[in-house]
Amino acid sequence: MRCRHRELRCRRNKAPQQRKKTLDYHFSQKHVCYIRSCENNVYNIAEGAVRAGKTVDNVYAFAHELKTHPDKLHLATGSTGANAKLNIGDCNGMGLESIFRGQCKWGKYKGNECLIINGPDTGYREKVVIFAGAALASSFKKIRGNSYGMWIATEINLHHDNTIKEAFNRTLASRRRKFFWDLNPDHPKAKIYTEYIDKYVKRHKAGELLGGVNYEKFTIFDNINISEDNRREFLSQYEPGSIWYNRDILGMRCIGEGLIYTKLASEFSLPEEEKKPHSLTIDEAKQKRFMKIVISVDFGGNGSGHAFVAAGITEGYEEVIALKSRRYKEGENDPDTGREIKEVDPDMLGALFVGFVRDILDIYGFATCIYADSAEPVLIRGLKKALIDAGLGNLTPHNAMKTLINDRIFTLVSLSVAGRFFYVEKECESLMGAISTAIWDPKILTQNVRLDDGTSDIDSMDAFEYCFERDIKRLLKNVTGR
């Protein structure tokens, strides 16, 4: 026994070994910057296209931290335990078992698969990385009872919220708390964004989140390990500008299935300089010969927001042009000032609406009529009073017709396909975001029903549709185009 202790002391006290390079890493400068930033931030999040190199970055940075981390136990998760082992343990030959080759072995720890690391890289201090699945509501039970130093998760958007919360709780006693997440783009309103990633980035920028956030988006073009021939072959499988191209190649957040306005959603997700043919500038919109300009309102409540939309209809009912849209929801930021909206009371709603109307009058010179959600007569009276007090009493809000939703949907789809729908870029972000995320309810298979569960902005859709619903028959009489 004494000999064994003497041997261990000698191994620890001898000069550091000259290690040979065993893995042939090639990182672009963007990836290098992300990996270096991991050292100084608690939250490290790599999002983007398939084959962009996100997981390799996180595994490399996690392994580097593991070598000197004071804690013994660490956590690695995927949608399943097998997925975690494949993407983090193996990682196409760039995983933990290759980084620590000759210094690690697979084993079990309290029923979970684990990688036990002990060698010169860790100073002969044992590190145990526990691998677990995280997709099920009950997955969190597998990681209970332990305290972890760091947590690395692949495909974090496929993790159940119970596991995410439990993993955070299990690291509270860490002596160097760090998280490494990767994910492919998901639904723009997915909970992983609204409750975690986007919220963390926002609070980090405001200086409110301690520890720091290292967030980066990657595309397939950022991965210099893919040859040009392989890249071209892969790209040839996709139609440029499609939802799948934007999501899988460019790393944009898009909805892949059930989209109502597929063509518009694809167009809106393109870079600004490629947005055609539906986008216009304010100057281009001002040159249109508007027969009428309609302003409409959909009131919020129970988790929704107040939405204002102005749209112009050109002579002969030829084109519908969305001129401006704004949405105000408690807990989100004011789209113009950037300040968080604490509460939208009737007085504030009236002031916001008057400002919206004045903007339309200042830019386009007139507004024909105002329509509002008939379900809120008290709020309609409030808007009417606010307009009168502002000297705009000639514009009186009337009840929206609220025609069949599918008739409104068919009209917009028909107009967009015929090249007769346009929007003013940079002024209609809330509306185009709503159009890009509107989907059919997957639970109702017998008929087409627009999903209204808070994951998409139905408020802006309703407000916009109130602008043209009274003219649907006139607009569709020449639906095949000019």
Short mmCIF file of N, CA and C in Angstrom, two decimals, residues 8-84:
data_model
loop_
_atom_site.label_atom_id
_atom_site.label_comp_id
_atom_site.label_asym_id
_atom_site.label_seq_id
_atom_site.Cartn_x
_atom_site.Cartn_y
_atom_site.Cartn_z
N LEU A 8 2.14 7.09 -6.72
CA LEU A 8 1.22 8.17 -7.11
C LEU A 8 1.86 9.54 -6.89
N ARG A 9 2.60 9.68 -5.76
CA ARG A 9 3.25 10.97 -5.48
C ARG A 9 4.29 11.28 -6.55
N CYS A 10 5.04 10.28 -6.95
CA CYS A 10 6.06 10.48 -7.98
C CYS A 10 5.43 10.90 -9.31
N ARG A 11 4.31 10.26 -9.65
CA ARG A 11 3.64 10.58 -10.91
C ARG A 11 3.14 12.02 -10.91
N ARG A 12 2.69 12.47 -9.73
CA ARG A 12 2.15 13.84 -9.65
C ARG A 12 3.25 14.88 -9.64
N ASN A 13 4.42 14.54 -9.08
CA ASN A 13 5.48 15.53 -8.90
C ASN A 13 6.44 15.61 -10.08
N LYS A 14 6.38 14.65 -10.98
CA LYS A 14 7.35 14.68 -12.07
C LYS A 14 7.00 15.78 -13.07
N ALA A 15 7.98 16.17 -13.88
CA ALA A 15 7.79 17.26 -14.83
C ALA A 15 6.68 16.92 -15.81
N PRO A 16 5.94 17.95 -16.28
CA PRO A 16 4.85 17.71 -17.23
C PRO A 16 5.35 17.01 -18.48
N GLN A 17 4.54 16.09 -18.98
CA GLN A 17 4.92 15.35 -20.18
C GLN A 17 4.71 16.22 -21.41
N GLN A 18 5.54 15.98 -22.43
CA GLN A 18 5.34 16.63 -23.71
C GLN A 18 4.27 15.84 -24.47
N ARG A 19 3.06 16.40 -24.58
CA ARG A 19 1.97 15.67 -25.21
C ARG A 19 2.02 15.82 -26.72
N LYS A 20 1.73 14.77 -27.43
CA LYS A 20 1.65 14.82 -28.87
C LYS A 20 0.25 15.26 -29.29
N LYS A 21 0.17 15.99 -30.40
CA LYS A 21 -1.13 16.37 -30.94
C LYS A 21 -1.80 15.12 -31.51
N THR A 22 -2.96 14.79 -30.98
CA THR A 22 -3.63 13.55 -31.40
C THR A 22 -4.83 13.79 -32.29
N LEU A 23 -5.43 14.99 -32.25
CA LEU A 23 -6.60 15.31 -33.06
C LEU A 23 -6.28 16.49 -33.95
N ASP A 24 -6.64 16.37 -35.20
CA ASP A 24 -6.30 17.40 -36.19
C ASP A 24 -7.43 18.42 -36.29
N TYR A 25 -7.45 19.39 -35.37
CA TYR A 25 -8.50 20.40 -35.36
C TYR A 25 -8.21 21.50 -36.38
N HIS A 26 -9.25 21.96 -37.05
CA HIS A 26 -9.18 23.12 -37.93
C HIS A 26 -10.40 23.99 -37.63
N PHE A 27 -10.18 25.17 -37.09
CA PHE A 27 -11.27 26.08 -36.74
C PHE A 27 -11.15 27.38 -37.53
N SER A 28 -12.27 27.87 -38.05
CA SER A 28 -12.27 29.20 -38.64
C SER A 28 -12.15 30.23 -37.52
N GLN A 29 -11.85 31.46 -37.88
CA GLN A 29 -11.65 32.49 -36.87
C GLN A 29 -12.91 32.71 -36.03
N LYS A 30 -14.07 32.56 -36.64
CA LYS A 30 -15.33 32.73 -35.90
C LYS A 30 -15.45 31.68 -34.81
N HIS A 31 -15.09 30.44 -35.12
CA HIS A 31 -15.15 29.36 -34.14
C HIS A 31 -14.09 29.57 -33.06
N VAL A 32 -12.90 30.02 -33.46
CA VAL A 32 -11.84 30.28 -32.49
C VAL A 32 -12.28 31.32 -31.48
N CYS A 33 -12.90 32.39 -31.96
CA CYS A 33 -13.37 33.46 -31.07
C CYS A 33 -14.42 32.93 -30.08
N TYR A 34 -15.32 32.08 -30.59
CA TYR A 34 -16.35 31.51 -29.71
C TYR A 34 -15.71 30.65 -28.62
N ILE A 35 -14.78 29.78 -29.02
CA ILE A 35 -14.14 28.87 -28.05
C ILE A 35 -13.38 29.66 -27.00
N ARG A 36 -12.65 30.69 -27.42
CA ARG A 36 -11.90 31.50 -26.47
C ARG A 36 -12.83 32.22 -25.50
N SER A 37 -13.99 32.66 -25.99
CA SER A 37 -14.94 33.37 -25.13
C SER A 37 -15.55 32.46 -24.08
N CYS A 38 -15.52 31.14 -24.33
CA CYS A 38 -16.08 30.21 -23.35
C CYS A 38 -15.35 30.31 -22.01
N GLU A 39 -14.09 30.68 -22.05
CA GLU A 39 -13.30 30.73 -20.83
C GLU A 39 -13.80 31.79 -19.85
N ASN A 40 -14.41 32.85 -20.39
CA ASN A 40 -14.78 33.98 -19.56
C ASN A 40 -16.28 34.12 -19.35
N ASN A 41 -17.08 33.14 -19.77
CA ASN A 41 -18.52 33.24 -19.65
C ASN A 41 -19.13 31.97 -19.05
N VAL A 42 -20.16 32.16 -18.27
CA VAL A 42 -20.87 31.03 -17.66
C VAL A 42 -21.76 30.34 -18.69
N TYR A 43 -22.48 31.13 -19.48
CA TYR A 43 -23.44 30.59 -20.45
C TYR A 43 -22.81 30.64 -21.85
N ASN A 44 -22.62 29.48 -22.45
CA ASN A 44 -22.01 29.39 -23.77
C ASN A 44 -22.95 28.65 -24.71
N ILE A 45 -23.46 29.36 -25.71
CA ILE A 45 -24.55 28.83 -26.53
C ILE A 45 -24.18 28.97 -28.00
N ALA A 46 -24.11 27.84 -28.71
CA ALA A 46 -23.80 27.82 -30.15
C ALA A 46 -25.05 27.35 -30.90
N GLU A 47 -25.59 28.22 -31.73
CA GLU A 47 -26.79 27.91 -32.50
C GLU A 47 -26.47 28.03 -33.98
N GLY A 48 -27.13 27.23 -34.80
CA GLY A 48 -26.94 27.42 -36.23
C GLY A 48 -27.22 26.21 -37.07
N ALA A 49 -26.72 26.27 -38.28
CA ALA A 49 -27.04 25.29 -39.31
C ALA A 49 -26.50 23.90 -38.97
N VAL A 50 -27.02 22.91 -39.69
CA VAL A 50 -26.47 21.56 -39.55
C VAL A 50 -25.05 21.55 -40.10
N ARG A 51 -24.18 20.72 -39.55
CA ARG A 51 -22.79 20.58 -39.99
C ARG A 51 -22.02 21.90 -39.90
N ALA A 52 -22.39 22.73 -38.92
CA ALA A 52 -21.70 24.02 -38.78
C ALA A 52 -20.53 23.94 -37.80
N GLY A 53 -20.39 22.84 -37.05
CA GLY A 53 -19.28 22.68 -36.12
C GLY A 53 -19.58 23.14 -34.71
N LYS A 54 -20.84 23.31 -34.38
CA LYS A 54 -21.23 23.84 -33.07
C LYS A 54 -20.84 22.90 -31.93
N THR A 55 -21.19 21.62 -32.09
CA THR A 55 -20.95 20.65 -31.01
C THR A 55 -19.46 20.46 -30.76
N VAL A 56 -18.66 20.41 -31.82
CA VAL A 56 -17.21 20.25 -31.67
C VAL A 56 -16.64 21.40 -30.85
N ASP A 57 -17.11 22.62 -31.11
CA ASP A 57 -16.66 23.79 -30.33
C ASP A 57 -16.91 23.59 -28.85
N ASN A 58 -18.15 23.22 -28.52
CA ASN A 58 -18.51 23.08 -27.11
C ASN A 58 -17.77 21.93 -26.44
N VAL A 59 -17.61 20.82 -27.15
CA VAL A 59 -16.88 19.68 -26.57
C VAL A 59 -15.44 20.07 -26.30
N TYR A 60 -14.83 20.77 -27.25
CA TYR A 60 -13.44 21.20 -27.10
C TYR A 60 -13.30 22.13 -25.89
N ALA A 61 -14.19 23.12 -25.79
CA ALA A 61 -14.12 24.08 -24.68
C ALA A 61 -14.43 23.41 -23.34
N PHE A 62 -15.40 22.51 -23.35
CA PHE A 62 -15.77 21.77 -22.13
C PHE A 62 -14.58 20.93 -21.66
N ALA A 63 -13.93 20.24 -22.59
CA ALA A 63 -12.78 19.39 -22.23
C ALA A 63 -11.64 20.23 -21.66
N HIS A 64 -11.43 21.41 -22.25
CA HIS A 64 -10.37 22.29 -21.76
C HIS A 64 -10.65 22.71 -20.31
N GLU A 65 -11.89 23.06 -20.01
CA GLU A 65 -12.26 23.45 -18.64
C GLU A 65 -12.16 22.26 -17.68
N LEU A 66 -12.48 21.07 -18.22
CA LEU A 66 -12.50 19.87 -17.39
C LEU A 66 -11.12 19.55 -16.81
N LYS A 67 -10.08 19.88 -17.54
CA LYS A 67 -8.72 19.54 -17.12
C LYS A 67 -8.35 20.17 -15.78
N THR A 68 -8.85 21.37 -15.51
CA THR A 68 -8.47 22.08 -14.29
C THR A 68 -9.63 22.33 -13.35
N HIS A 69 -10.81 21.81 -13.68
CA HIS A 69 -11.99 22.10 -12.87
C HIS A 69 -11.86 21.47 -11.48
N PRO A 70 -12.19 22.21 -10.43
CA PRO A 70 -12.05 21.67 -9.07
C PRO A 70 -13.08 20.61 -8.70
N ASP A 71 -14.18 20.51 -9.44
CA ASP A 71 -15.22 19.53 -9.11
C ASP A 71 -15.00 18.21 -9.85
N LYS A 72 -15.50 17.14 -9.26
CA LYS A 72 -15.31 15.80 -9.82
C LYS A 72 -16.41 15.44 -10.82
N LEU A 73 -17.67 15.69 -10.48
CA LEU A 73 -18.81 15.25 -11.31
C LEU A 73 -19.25 16.34 -12.27
N HIS A 74 -19.56 15.92 -13.50
CA HIS A 74 -20.04 16.84 -14.53
C HIS A 74 -21.13 16.13 -15.33
N LEU A 75 -21.93 16.91 -16.06
CA LEU A 75 -23.12 16.36 -16.72
C LEU A 75 -23.07 16.60 -18.22
N ALA A 76 -23.44 15.58 -18.99
CA ALA A 76 -23.57 15.69 -20.44
C ALA A 76 -24.93 15.11 -20.84
N THR A 77 -25.74 15.90 -21.54
CA THR A 77 -27.10 15.46 -21.87
C THR A 77 -27.39 15.63 -23.36
N GLY A 78 -28.30 14.78 -23.83
CA GLY A 78 -28.86 14.88 -25.17
C GLY A 78 -30.32 14.51 -25.09
N SER A 79 -31.00 14.45 -26.21
CA SER A 79 -32.42 14.06 -26.17
C SER A 79 -32.56 12.66 -25.56
N THR A 80 -31.59 11.80 -25.82
CA THR A 80 -31.50 10.49 -25.18
C THR A 80 -30.07 10.30 -24.68
N GLY A 81 -29.87 9.30 -23.80
CA GLY A 81 -28.53 9.01 -23.34
C GLY A 81 -27.62 8.61 -24.49
N ALA A 82 -28.15 7.81 -25.42
CA ALA A 82 -27.37 7.37 -26.58
C ALA A 82 -26.97 8.55 -27.45
N ASN A 83 -27.89 9.51 -27.60
CA ASN A 83 -27.60 10.71 -28.38
C ASN A 83 -26.48 11.53 -27.73
N ALA A 84 -26.50 11.63 -26.41
CA ALA A 84 -25.46 12.36 -25.69
C ALA A 84 -24.10 11.68 -25.87
#
